[in-house]
Amino acid sequence: MSRFLVTAKERLQRGLRFGQMLIHNTGPQQMAAKKPPAPPKVVKATPPPPKSSKPPKCPGDNKDMKRKPGFFASGGQHAVLSDCPKPEGDFMKAWSAKNGRYNLILISGVLAAGGSLGFALSSGILCLNWNIPEYPYTEDEMEEFEIEEERRREEKEAREERHQDAVEARELGIRRRNAKEAMEREVDLMQRDMDGGITDAELDELQRLAAEREAFELWEKDELKRLEEQQKEREKIRKEKAKVKAERDKERDKKRKEKEAQLEKEEAEREKAREKARKEREKAEKEKQKEKEKAEKEAEKARKAAGY
């Protein structure tokens, strides 16, 4: 209880002090508000200083002034804005000069690179594999390439013929199957016509089926004739190709035999030259041996004459 009374007493004293402070602060303000406002004082404007021909210089502009170590141009130990370098002259003129120089360097570099690339391509030093290089194939290899190319061409033609035959046979089979179904329908209608009669729609269908059957018979006859002629033409072309191939093989065999005969002749000539060289070498060795024996005999005679 005593603690509660002490706390209440402290709060009361604090409130009284705060009220006195407010009264002390607001009293002079209310008194000042009741007084009329004083007229404003008229201050004469000071004339601006005369413009000098030379603008004021910053302390850092004087380059001749010697600075103490550890001090900036402004005289302080810390840098200020006046210590920064100030640009002088026309910015656009300086920028245009630098940009023109850079553009000249860029254009000269591009021209030099293009000229170097063009010179390298024209001289053949730089190969970009645009075309197939000429490989030094032998005649036998070229002949093998031709044979392989002919074989591939024949296989391609045979494959195309088989595909064409399959397509034509499929079309013929489909039309024959449709004609067979139409024939069964036509026979049914004819049988019903003979038994008890048919309607006008069925009669029109019967006439249409008869016309389609006749057209299919004509087409089938022409198609079989065309296939037969096509087969004969293929046989004729195949015989001509076989004849051309036989002639080409005969020519190749002839060239091969001529080449083999030429090689045998050259080999015989080389063998003859080797035999001749061998005989000359043996003859030279015999002469050398004879000279050696003769020199030994003369040396023996000289030793005997000398009394050794």
PDB file of C-alpha atoms in Angstrom, residues 9-307:
ATOM      1  CA  LYS A   9       2.799  10.994  -5.346  1.00  0.00           C
ATOM      2  CA  GLU A  10       5.612  10.912  -7.943  1.00  0.00           C
ATOM      3  CA  ARG A  11       3.150  10.944 -10.831  1.00  0.00           C
ATOM      4  CA  LEU A  12       1.266  13.909  -9.324  1.00  0.00           C
ATOM      5  CA  GLN A  13       4.438  15.956  -8.949  1.00  0.00           C
ATOM      6  CA  ARG A  14       5.452  15.120 -12.516  1.00  0.00           C
ATOM      7  CA  GLY A  15       2.080  16.275 -13.851  1.00  0.00           C
ATOM      8  CA  LEU A  16       2.297  19.560 -11.957  1.00  0.00           C
ATOM      9  CA  ARG A  17       5.725  20.309 -13.359  1.00  0.00           C
ATOM     10  CA  PHE A  18       4.552  19.568 -16.933  1.00  0.00           C
ATOM     11  CA  GLY A  19       1.545  21.907 -16.473  1.00  0.00           C
ATOM     12  CA  GLN A  20       3.738  24.739 -15.244  1.00  0.00           C
ATOM     13  CA  MET A  21       5.973  24.253 -18.254  1.00  0.00           C
ATOM     14  CA  LEU A  22       3.056  24.513 -20.676  1.00  0.00           C
ATOM     15  CA  ILE A  23       1.780  27.639 -18.942  1.00  0.00           C
ATOM     16  CA  HIS A  24       5.242  29.176 -18.999  1.00  0.00           C
ATOM     17  CA  ASN A  25       5.646  28.454 -22.746  1.00  0.00           C
ATOM     18  CA  THR A  26       2.194  29.468 -23.986  1.00  0.00           C
ATOM     19  CA  GLY A  27       1.890  32.723 -21.970  1.00  0.00           C
ATOM     20  CA  PRO A  28       4.421  34.815 -23.939  1.00  0.00           C
ATOM     21  CA  GLN A  29       3.087  33.429 -27.221  1.00  0.00           C
ATOM     22  CA  GLN A  30      -0.443  34.580 -26.426  1.00  0.00           C
ATOM     23  CA  MET A  31       0.826  38.013 -25.418  1.00  0.00           C
ATOM     24  CA  ALA A  32       2.815  38.264 -28.659  1.00  0.00           C
ATOM     25  CA  ALA A  33      -0.236  37.279 -30.713  1.00  0.00           C
ATOM     26  CA  LYS A  34      -2.257  40.172 -29.227  1.00  0.00           C
ATOM     27  CA  LYS A  35       0.363  42.752 -30.300  1.00  0.00           C
ATOM     28  CA  PRO A  36       0.021  44.154 -33.857  1.00  0.00           C
ATOM     29  CA  PRO A  37       2.744  42.984 -36.272  1.00  0.00           C
ATOM     30  CA  ALA A  38       5.654  45.351 -36.842  1.00  0.00           C
ATOM     31  CA  PRO A  39       5.986  46.845 -40.319  1.00  0.00           C
ATOM     32  CA  PRO A  40       8.687  45.178 -42.486  1.00  0.00           C
ATOM     33  CA  LYS A  41      11.956  46.959 -42.708  1.00  0.00           C
ATOM     34  CA  VAL A  42      12.894  48.274 -46.139  1.00  0.00           C
ATOM     35  CA  VAL A  43      16.359  47.086 -47.067  1.00  0.00           C
ATOM     36  CA  LYS A  44      18.058  48.705 -49.963  1.00  0.00           C
ATOM     37  CA  ALA A  45      19.380  46.241 -52.539  1.00  0.00           C
ATOM     38  CA  THR A  46      23.107  46.314 -52.782  1.00  0.00           C
ATOM     39  CA  PRO A  47      24.322  46.775 -56.325  1.00  0.00           C
ATOM     40  CA  PRO A  48      26.057  43.735 -57.828  1.00  0.00           C
ATOM     41  CA  PRO A  49      29.827  43.862 -57.918  1.00  0.00           C
ATOM     42  CA  PRO A  50      31.335  44.902 -61.227  1.00  0.00           C
ATOM     43  CA  LYS A  51      32.128  42.054 -63.563  1.00  0.00           C
ATOM     44  CA  SER A  52      35.815  41.480 -63.895  1.00  0.00           C
ATOM     45  CA  SER A  53      37.410  40.477 -67.174  1.00  0.00           C
ATOM     46  CA  LYS A  54      39.083  37.520 -65.471  1.00  0.00           C
ATOM     47  CA  PRO A  55      36.834  35.011 -63.650  1.00  0.00           C
ATOM     48  CA  PRO A  56      37.843  33.955 -60.162  1.00  0.00           C
ATOM     49  CA  LYS A  57      40.248  31.068 -60.114  1.00  0.00           C
ATOM     50  CA  CYS A  58      40.094  28.107 -57.857  1.00  0.00           C
ATOM     51  CA  PRO A  59      43.020  27.513 -55.567  1.00  0.00           C
ATOM     52  CA  GLY A  60      43.877  24.373 -57.518  1.00  0.00           C
ATOM     53  CA  ASP A  61      44.176  26.174 -60.873  1.00  0.00           C
ATOM     54  CA  ASN A  62      47.530  27.681 -60.036  1.00  0.00           C
ATOM     55  CA  LYS A  63      49.901  24.978 -61.189  1.00  0.00           C
ATOM     56  CA  ASP A  64      52.994  27.032 -60.390  1.00  0.00           C
ATOM     57  CA  MET A  65      52.130  27.086 -56.704  1.00  0.00           C
ATOM     58  CA  LYS A  66      54.124  24.566 -54.742  1.00  0.00           C
ATOM     59  CA  ARG A  67      52.026  22.366 -52.511  1.00  0.00           C
ATOM     60  CA  LYS A  68      53.098  21.011 -49.198  1.00  0.00           C
ATOM     61  CA  PRO A  69      53.378  17.266 -48.957  1.00  0.00           C
ATOM     62  CA  GLY A  70      50.098  15.770 -47.767  1.00  0.00           C
ATOM     63  CA  PHE A  71      48.018  18.814 -48.857  1.00  0.00           C
ATOM     64  CA  PHE A  72      45.733  19.276 -51.891  1.00  0.00           C
ATOM     65  CA  ALA A  73      45.718  22.196 -54.330  1.00  0.00           C
ATOM     66  CA  SER A  74      42.927  23.882 -52.351  1.00  0.00           C
ATOM     67  CA  GLY A  75      45.244  23.967 -49.333  1.00  0.00           C
ATOM     68  CA  GLY A  76      43.452  21.393 -47.225  1.00  0.00           C
ATOM     69  CA  GLN A  77      44.282  17.854 -46.291  1.00  0.00           C
ATOM     70  CA  HIS A  78      40.993  16.573 -47.751  1.00  0.00           C
ATOM     71  CA  ALA A  79      40.003  16.811 -51.419  1.00  0.00           C
ATOM     72  CA  VAL A  80      37.147  19.092 -52.365  1.00  0.00           C
ATOM     73  CA  LEU A  81      35.277  19.662 -55.642  1.00  0.00           C
ATOM     74  CA  SER A  82      37.688  22.413 -56.727  1.00  0.00           C
ATOM     75  CA  ASP A  83      40.558  19.889 -56.637  1.00  0.00           C
ATOM     76  CA  CYS A  84      39.014  17.869 -59.496  1.00  0.00           C
ATOM     77  CA  PRO A  85      40.314  18.562 -63.023  1.00  0.00           C
ATOM     78  CA  LYS A  86      38.110  20.868 -65.096  1.00  0.00           C
ATOM     79  CA  PRO A  87      37.551  20.198 -68.835  1.00  0.00           C
ATOM     80  CA  GLU A  88      38.431  23.021 -71.179  1.00  0.00           C
ATOM     81  CA  GLY A  89      37.458  23.681 -74.781  1.00  0.00           C
ATOM     82  CA  ASP A  90      34.609  22.419 -77.011  1.00  0.00           C
ATOM     83  CA  PHE A  91      33.443  18.926 -76.072  1.00  0.00           C
ATOM     84  CA  MET A  92      31.864  18.109 -79.460  1.00  0.00           C
ATOM     85  CA  LYS A  93      34.994  19.147 -81.331  1.00  0.00           C
ATOM     86  CA  ALA A  94      37.201  16.915 -79.162  1.00  0.00           C
ATOM     87  CA  TRP A  95      34.700  14.038 -79.356  1.00  0.00           C
ATOM     88  CA  SER A  96      34.438  14.326 -83.167  1.00  0.00           C
ATOM     89  CA  ALA A  97      38.234  14.301 -83.510  1.00  0.00           C
ATOM     90  CA  LYS A  98      38.577  11.194 -81.333  1.00  0.00           C
ATOM     91  CA  ASN A  99      35.628   9.452 -82.985  1.00  0.00           C
ATOM     92  CA  GLY A 100      37.010  10.198 -86.469  1.00  0.00           C
ATOM     93  CA  ARG A 101      40.347   8.697 -85.450  1.00  0.00           C
ATOM     94  CA  TYR A 102      38.667   5.593 -84.036  1.00  0.00           C
ATOM     95  CA  ASN A 103      36.530   5.190 -87.183  1.00  0.00           C
ATOM     96  CA  LEU A 104      39.640   5.457 -89.335  1.00  0.00           C
ATOM     97  CA  ILE A 105      41.345   2.747 -87.286  1.00  0.00           C
ATOM     98  CA  LEU A 106      38.239   0.515 -87.504  1.00  0.00           C
ATOM     99  CA  ILE A 107      37.859   0.937 -91.290  1.00  0.00           C
ATOM    100  CA  SER A 108      41.563   0.310 -91.883  1.00  0.00           C
ATOM    101  CA  GLY A 109      41.395  -2.856 -89.749  1.00  0.00           C
ATOM    102  CA  VAL A 110      38.344  -4.167 -91.631  1.00  0.00           C
ATOM    103  CA  LEU A 111      39.970  -3.451 -95.011  1.00  0.00           C
ATOM    104  CA  ALA A 112      43.214  -5.110 -93.914  1.00  0.00           C
ATOM    105  CA  ALA A 113      41.343  -8.212 -92.679  1.00  0.00           C
ATOM    106  CA  GLY A 114      39.277  -8.434 -95.883  1.00  0.00           C
ATOM    107  CA  GLY A 115      42.341  -7.960 -98.075  1.00  0.00           C
ATOM    108  CA  SER A 116      44.287 -10.616 -96.166  1.00  0.00           C
ATOM    109  CA  LEU A 117      41.389 -13.085 -96.426  1.00  0.00           C
ATOM    110  CA  GLY A 118      40.950 -12.400-100.158  1.00  0.00           C
ATOM    111  CA  PHE A 119      44.674 -12.799-100.806  1.00  0.00           C
ATOM    112  CA  ALA A 120      44.744 -16.070 -98.843  1.00  0.00           C
ATOM    113  CA  LEU A 121      41.749 -17.452-100.781  1.00  0.00           C
ATOM    114  CA  SER A 122      43.097 -16.373-104.187  1.00  0.00           C
ATOM    115  CA  SER A 123      46.579 -17.738-103.502  1.00  0.00           C
ATOM    116  CA  GLY A 124      45.268 -21.156-102.438  1.00  0.00           C
ATOM    117  CA  ILE A 125      47.020 -21.094 -99.068  1.00  0.00           C
ATOM    118  CA  LEU A 126      43.721 -21.233 -97.200  1.00  0.00           C
ATOM    119  CA  CYS A 127      41.623 -24.254 -98.234  1.00  0.00           C
ATOM    120  CA  LEU A 128      37.963 -24.133 -97.179  1.00  0.00           C
ATOM    121  CA  ASN A 129      37.086 -27.470 -98.875  1.00  0.00           C
ATOM    122  CA  TRP A 130      34.589 -25.845-101.244  1.00  0.00           C
ATOM    123  CA  ASN A 131      35.229 -28.499-103.887  1.00  0.00           C
ATOM    124  CA  ILE A 132      36.520 -32.042-104.003  1.00  0.00           C
ATOM    125  CA  PRO A 133      40.293 -32.060-104.489  1.00  0.00           C
ATOM    126  CA  GLU A 134      41.715 -33.993-107.409  1.00  0.00           C
ATOM    127  CA  TYR A 135      43.089 -37.177-105.924  1.00  0.00           C
ATOM    128  CA  PRO A 136      45.795 -38.940-107.945  1.00  0.00           C
ATOM    129  CA  TYR A 137      43.764 -42.069-108.696  1.00  0.00           C
ATOM    130  CA  THR A 138      45.266 -44.720-110.923  1.00  0.00           C
ATOM    131  CA  GLU A 139      43.601 -46.019-114.068  1.00  0.00           C
ATOM    132  CA  ASP A 140      42.635 -49.241-112.313  1.00  0.00           C
ATOM    133  CA  GLU A 141      40.968 -47.317-109.501  1.00  0.00           C
ATOM    134  CA  MET A 142      39.107 -45.093-111.970  1.00  0.00           C
ATOM    135  CA  GLU A 143      37.924 -48.211-113.796  1.00  0.00           C
ATOM    136  CA  GLU A 144      36.699 -49.711-110.517  1.00  0.00           C
ATOM    137  CA  PHE A 145      34.832 -46.476-109.765  1.00  0.00           C
ATOM    138  CA  GLU A 146      33.120 -46.601-113.166  1.00  0.00           C
ATOM    139  CA  ILE A 147      32.108 -50.229-112.626  1.00  0.00           C
ATOM    140  CA  GLU A 148      30.719 -49.417-109.176  1.00  0.00           C
ATOM    141  CA  GLU A 149      28.802 -46.440-110.570  1.00  0.00           C
ATOM    142  CA  GLU A 150      27.274 -48.594-113.318  1.00  0.00           C
ATOM    143  CA  ARG A 151      26.257 -51.201-110.755  1.00  0.00           C
ATOM    144  CA  ARG A 152      24.559 -48.601-108.579  1.00  0.00           C
ATOM    145  CA  ARG A 153      22.766 -47.116-111.575  1.00  0.00           C
ATOM    146  CA  GLU A 154      21.502 -50.562-112.644  1.00  0.00           C
ATOM    147  CA  GLU A 155      20.300 -51.289-109.112  1.00  0.00           C
ATOM    148  CA  LYS A 156      18.459 -47.952-108.994  1.00  0.00           C
ATOM    149  CA  GLU A 157      16.768 -48.600-112.357  1.00  0.00           C
ATOM    150  CA  ALA A 158      15.769 -52.112-111.295  1.00  0.00           C
ATOM    151  CA  ARG A 159      14.384 -50.762-108.014  1.00  0.00           C
ATOM    152  CA  GLU A 160      12.333 -48.120-109.854  1.00  0.00           C
ATOM    153  CA  GLU A 161      10.996 -50.767-112.273  1.00  0.00           C
ATOM    154  CA  ARG A 162       9.939 -53.010-109.385  1.00  0.00           C
ATOM    155  CA  HIS A 163       8.191 -50.093-107.680  1.00  0.00           C
ATOM    156  CA  GLN A 164       6.369 -49.163-110.889  1.00  0.00           C
ATOM    157  CA  ASP A 165       5.319 -52.786-111.457  1.00  0.00           C
ATOM    158  CA  ALA A 166       4.033 -53.030-107.879  1.00  0.00           C
ATOM    159  CA  VAL A 167       1.982 -49.832-108.250  1.00  0.00           C
ATOM    160  CA  GLU A 168       0.492 -50.948-111.571  1.00  0.00           C
ATOM    161  CA  ALA A 169      -0.251 -54.434-110.255  1.00  0.00           C
ATOM    162  CA  ARG A 170      -1.950 -52.930-107.186  1.00  0.00           C
ATOM    163  CA  GLU A 171      -4.100 -50.657-109.338  1.00  0.00           C
ATOM    164  CA  LEU A 172      -5.016 -53.545-111.632  1.00  0.00           C
ATOM    165  CA  GLY A 173      -5.914 -55.745-108.647  1.00  0.00           C
ATOM    166  CA  ILE A 174      -8.116 -53.038-107.096  1.00  0.00           C
ATOM    167  CA  ARG A 175      -9.989 -52.419-110.341  1.00  0.00           C
ATOM    168  CA  ARG A 176     -10.455 -56.154-110.940  1.00  0.00           C
ATOM    169  CA  ARG A 177     -11.814 -56.600-107.420  1.00  0.00           C
ATOM    170  CA  ASN A 178     -14.242 -53.703-107.901  1.00  0.00           C
ATOM    171  CA  ALA A 179     -15.281 -55.131-111.288  1.00  0.00           C
ATOM    172  CA  LYS A 180     -15.893 -58.526-109.684  1.00  0.00           C
ATOM    173  CA  GLU A 181     -18.127 -56.982-107.014  1.00  0.00           C
ATOM    174  CA  ALA A 182     -19.979 -54.993-109.685  1.00  0.00           C
ATOM    175  CA  MET A 183     -20.390 -58.191-111.728  1.00  0.00           C
ATOM    176  CA  GLU A 184     -21.951 -59.987-108.758  1.00  0.00           C
ATOM    177  CA  ARG A 185     -24.356 -57.071-108.270  1.00  0.00           C
ATOM    178  CA  GLU A 186     -25.195 -57.049-111.981  1.00  0.00           C
ATOM    179  CA  VAL A 187     -25.896 -60.801-111.999  1.00  0.00           C
ATOM    180  CA  ASP A 188     -28.149 -60.395-108.950  1.00  0.00           C
ATOM    181  CA  LEU A 189     -30.111 -57.616-110.600  1.00  0.00           C
ATOM    182  CA  MET A 190     -30.463 -59.588-113.847  1.00  0.00           C
ATOM    183  CA  GLN A 191     -31.709 -62.633-111.928  1.00  0.00           C
ATOM    184  CA  ARG A 192     -34.259 -60.525-110.054  1.00  0.00           C
ATOM    185  CA  ASP A 193     -35.338 -58.947-113.364  1.00  0.00           C
ATOM    186  CA  MET A 194     -35.989 -62.352-114.846  1.00  0.00           C
ATOM    187  CA  ASP A 195     -37.810 -63.563-111.719  1.00  0.00           C
ATOM    188  CA  GLY A 196     -40.235 -60.800-110.901  1.00  0.00           C
ATOM    189  CA  GLY A 197     -39.005 -57.483-112.271  1.00  0.00           C
ATOM    190  CA  ILE A 198     -37.049 -54.616-110.779  1.00  0.00           C
ATOM    191  CA  THR A 199     -37.684 -50.948-110.079  1.00  0.00           C
ATOM    192  CA  ASP A 200     -36.603 -48.054-112.275  1.00  0.00           C
ATOM    193  CA  ALA A 201     -33.717 -47.182-109.921  1.00  0.00           C
ATOM    194  CA  GLU A 202     -32.460 -50.758-110.037  1.00  0.00           C
ATOM    195  CA  LEU A 203     -32.834 -50.748-113.818  1.00  0.00           C
ATOM    196  CA  ASP A 204     -30.695 -47.589-114.031  1.00  0.00           C
ATOM    197  CA  GLU A 205     -28.137 -49.212-111.742  1.00  0.00           C
ATOM    198  CA  LEU A 206     -28.101 -52.318-113.930  1.00  0.00           C
ATOM    199  CA  GLN A 207     -27.480 -50.238-117.040  1.00  0.00           C
ATOM    200  CA  ARG A 208     -24.707 -48.289-115.266  1.00  0.00           C
ATOM    201  CA  LEU A 209     -23.047 -51.522-114.113  1.00  0.00           C
ATOM    202  CA  ALA A 210     -23.193 -52.927-117.640  1.00  0.00           C
ATOM    203  CA  ALA A 211     -21.575 -49.757-119.053  1.00  0.00           C
ATOM    204  CA  GLU A 212     -18.871 -49.841-116.363  1.00  0.00           C
ATOM    205  CA  ARG A 213     -18.171 -53.525-117.080  1.00  0.00           C
ATOM    206  CA  GLU A 214     -17.706 -52.848-120.776  1.00  0.00           C
ATOM    207  CA  ALA A 215     -15.441 -49.867-120.019  1.00  0.00           C
ATOM    208  CA  PHE A 216     -13.392 -51.996-117.604  1.00  0.00           C
ATOM    209  CA  GLU A 217     -13.003 -54.767-120.181  1.00  0.00           C
ATOM    210  CA  LEU A 218     -11.708 -52.253-122.725  1.00  0.00           C
ATOM    211  CA  TRP A 219      -9.352 -50.689-120.147  1.00  0.00           C
ATOM    212  CA  GLU A 220      -8.096 -54.104-119.017  1.00  0.00           C
ATOM    213  CA  LYS A 221      -7.395 -55.117-122.579  1.00  0.00           C
ATOM    214  CA  ASP A 222      -5.477 -51.889-123.248  1.00  0.00           C
ATOM    215  CA  GLU A 223      -3.655 -52.146-119.936  1.00  0.00           C
ATOM    216  CA  LEU A 224      -2.528 -55.721-120.569  1.00  0.00           C
ATOM    217  CA  LYS A 225      -1.386 -54.710-124.028  1.00  0.00           C
ATOM    218  CA  ARG A 226       0.508 -51.765-122.600  1.00  0.00           C
ATOM    219  CA  LEU A 227       2.177 -53.923-119.958  1.00  0.00           C
ATOM    220  CA  GLU A 228       3.192 -56.426-122.599  1.00  0.00           C
ATOM    221  CA  GLU A 229       4.671 -53.693-124.785  1.00  0.00           C
ATOM    222  CA  GLN A 230       6.383 -52.199-121.752  1.00  0.00           C
ATOM    223  CA  GLN A 231       7.908 -55.577-120.909  1.00  0.00           C
ATOM    224  CA  LYS A 232       9.112 -55.976-124.487  1.00  0.00           C
ATOM    225  CA  GLU A 233      10.607 -52.473-124.404  1.00  0.00           C
ATOM    226  CA  ARG A 234      12.374 -53.280-121.163  1.00  0.00           C
ATOM    227  CA  GLU A 235      13.750 -56.479-122.630  1.00  0.00           C
ATOM    228  CA  LYS A 236      14.986 -54.551-125.649  1.00  0.00           C
ATOM    229  CA  ILE A 237      16.631 -51.912-123.462  1.00  0.00           C
ATOM    230  CA  ARG A 238      18.116 -54.633-121.279  1.00  0.00           C
ATOM    231  CA  LYS A 239      19.604 -56.367-124.313  1.00  0.00           C
ATOM    232  CA  GLU A 240      21.019 -53.093-125.615  1.00  0.00           C
ATOM    233  CA  LYS A 241      22.550 -52.360-122.224  1.00  0.00           C
ATOM    234  CA  ALA A 242      23.973 -55.849-122.051  1.00  0.00           C
ATOM    235  CA  LYS A 243      25.435 -55.383-125.525  1.00  0.00           C
ATOM    236  CA  VAL A 244      26.941 -52.028-124.575  1.00  0.00           C
ATOM    237  CA  LYS A 245      28.262 -53.521-121.376  1.00  0.00           C
ATOM    238  CA  ALA A 246      29.793 -56.446-123.250  1.00  0.00           C
ATOM    239  CA  GLU A 247      31.481 -54.036-125.664  1.00  0.00           C
ATOM    240  CA  ARG A 248      32.704 -51.919-122.766  1.00  0.00           C
ATOM    241  CA  ASP A 249      34.004 -55.014-120.972  1.00  0.00           C
ATOM    242  CA  LYS A 250      35.692 -56.130-124.190  1.00  0.00           C
ATOM    243  CA  GLU A 251      37.303 -52.711-124.534  1.00  0.00           C
ATOM    244  CA  ARG A 252      38.398 -52.819-120.934  1.00  0.00           C
ATOM    245  CA  ASP A 253      39.850 -56.296-121.377  1.00  0.00           C
ATOM    246  CA  LYS A 254      41.671 -55.096-124.454  1.00  0.00           C
ATOM    247  CA  LYS A 255      43.095 -52.115-122.599  1.00  0.00           C
ATOM    248  CA  ARG A 256      44.012 -54.349-119.674  1.00  0.00           C
ATOM    249  CA  LYS A 257      45.813 -56.783-121.965  1.00  0.00           C
ATOM    250  CA  GLU A 258      47.625 -53.940-123.694  1.00  0.00           C
ATOM    251  CA  LYS A 259      48.600 -52.529-120.342  1.00  0.00           C
ATOM    252  CA  GLU A 260      49.782 -55.936-119.128  1.00  0.00           C
ATOM    253  CA  ALA A 261      51.772 -56.430-122.342  1.00  0.00           C
ATOM    254  CA  GLN A 262      53.286 -52.962-121.902  1.00  0.00           C
ATOM    255  CA  LEU A 263      54.144 -53.774-118.312  1.00  0.00           C
ATOM    256  CA  GLU A 264      55.668 -57.116-119.322  1.00  0.00           C
ATOM    257  CA  LYS A 265      57.670 -55.383-122.017  1.00  0.00           C
ATOM    258  CA  GLU A 266      58.895 -52.737-119.591  1.00  0.00           C
ATOM    259  CA  GLU A 267      59.709 -55.430-117.038  1.00  0.00           C
ATOM    260  CA  ALA A 268      61.644 -57.377-119.675  1.00  0.00           C
ATOM    261  CA  GLU A 269      63.563 -54.254-120.609  1.00  0.00           C
ATOM    262  CA  ARG A 270      64.318 -53.559-116.960  1.00  0.00           C
ATOM    263  CA  GLU A 271      65.411 -57.169-116.468  1.00  0.00           C
ATOM    264  CA  LYS A 272      67.605 -56.909-119.535  1.00  0.00           C
ATOM    265  CA  ALA A 273      69.120 -53.680-118.214  1.00  0.00           C
ATOM    266  CA  ARG A 274      69.691 -55.309-114.809  1.00  0.00           C
ATOM    267  CA  GLU A 275      71.354 -58.324-116.483  1.00  0.00           C
ATOM    268  CA  LYS A 276      73.560 -56.041-118.530  1.00  0.00           C
ATOM    269  CA  ALA A 277      74.511 -54.064-115.448  1.00  0.00           C
ATOM    270  CA  ARG A 278      75.226 -57.284-113.581  1.00  0.00           C
ATOM    271  CA  LYS A 279      77.500 -58.535-116.368  1.00  0.00           C
ATOM    272  CA  GLU A 280      79.303 -55.211-116.512  1.00  0.00           C
ATOM    273  CA  ARG A 281      79.725 -55.305-112.753  1.00  0.00           C
ATOM    274  CA  GLU A 282      81.101 -58.875-112.896  1.00  0.00           C
ATOM    275  CA  LYS A 283      83.431 -57.887-115.726  1.00  0.00           C
ATOM    276  CA  ALA A 284      84.662 -54.902-113.733  1.00  0.00           C
ATOM    277  CA  GLU A 285      85.179 -57.094-110.680  1.00  0.00           C
ATOM    278  CA  LYS A 286      87.175 -59.613-112.793  1.00  0.00           C
ATOM    279  CA  GLU A 287      89.337 -56.846-114.215  1.00  0.00           C
ATOM    280  CA  LYS A 288      89.871 -55.478-110.749  1.00  0.00           C
ATOM    281  CA  GLN A 289      90.826 -58.938-109.515  1.00  0.00           C
ATOM    282  CA  LYS A 290      93.274 -59.374-112.428  1.00  0.00           C
ATOM    283  CA  GLU A 291      94.857 -56.001-111.688  1.00  0.00           C
ATOM    284  CA  LYS A 292      95.148 -56.941-108.055  1.00  0.00           C
ATOM    285  CA  GLU A 293      96.824 -60.265-108.892  1.00  0.00           C
ATOM    286  CA  LYS A 294      99.124 -58.524-111.345  1.00  0.00           C
ATOM    287  CA  ALA A 295     100.091 -55.978-108.677  1.00  0.00           C
ATOM    288  CA  GLU A 296     100.760 -58.789-106.203  1.00  0.00           C
ATOM    289  CA  LYS A 297     103.000 -60.611-108.735  1.00  0.00           C
ATOM    290  CA  GLU A 298     104.940 -57.417-109.435  1.00  0.00           C
ATOM    291  CA  ALA A 299     105.364 -56.852-105.700  1.00  0.00           C
ATOM    292  CA  GLU A 300     106.565 -60.449-105.290  1.00  0.00           C
ATOM    293  CA  LYS A 301     109.072 -59.992-108.115  1.00  0.00           C
ATOM    294  CA  ALA A 302     110.314 -56.745-106.539  1.00  0.00           C
ATOM    295  CA  ARG A 303     110.814 -58.465-103.177  1.00  0.00           C
ATOM    296  CA  LYS A 304     112.721 -61.315-104.831  1.00  0.00           C
ATOM    297  CA  ALA A 305     114.878 -58.838-106.757  1.00  0.00           C
ATOM    298  CA  ALA A 306     115.609 -56.992-103.562  1.00  0.00           C
ATOM    299  CA  GLY A 307     116.787 -60.259-101.912  1.00  0.00           C
TER     300      GLY A 307
END
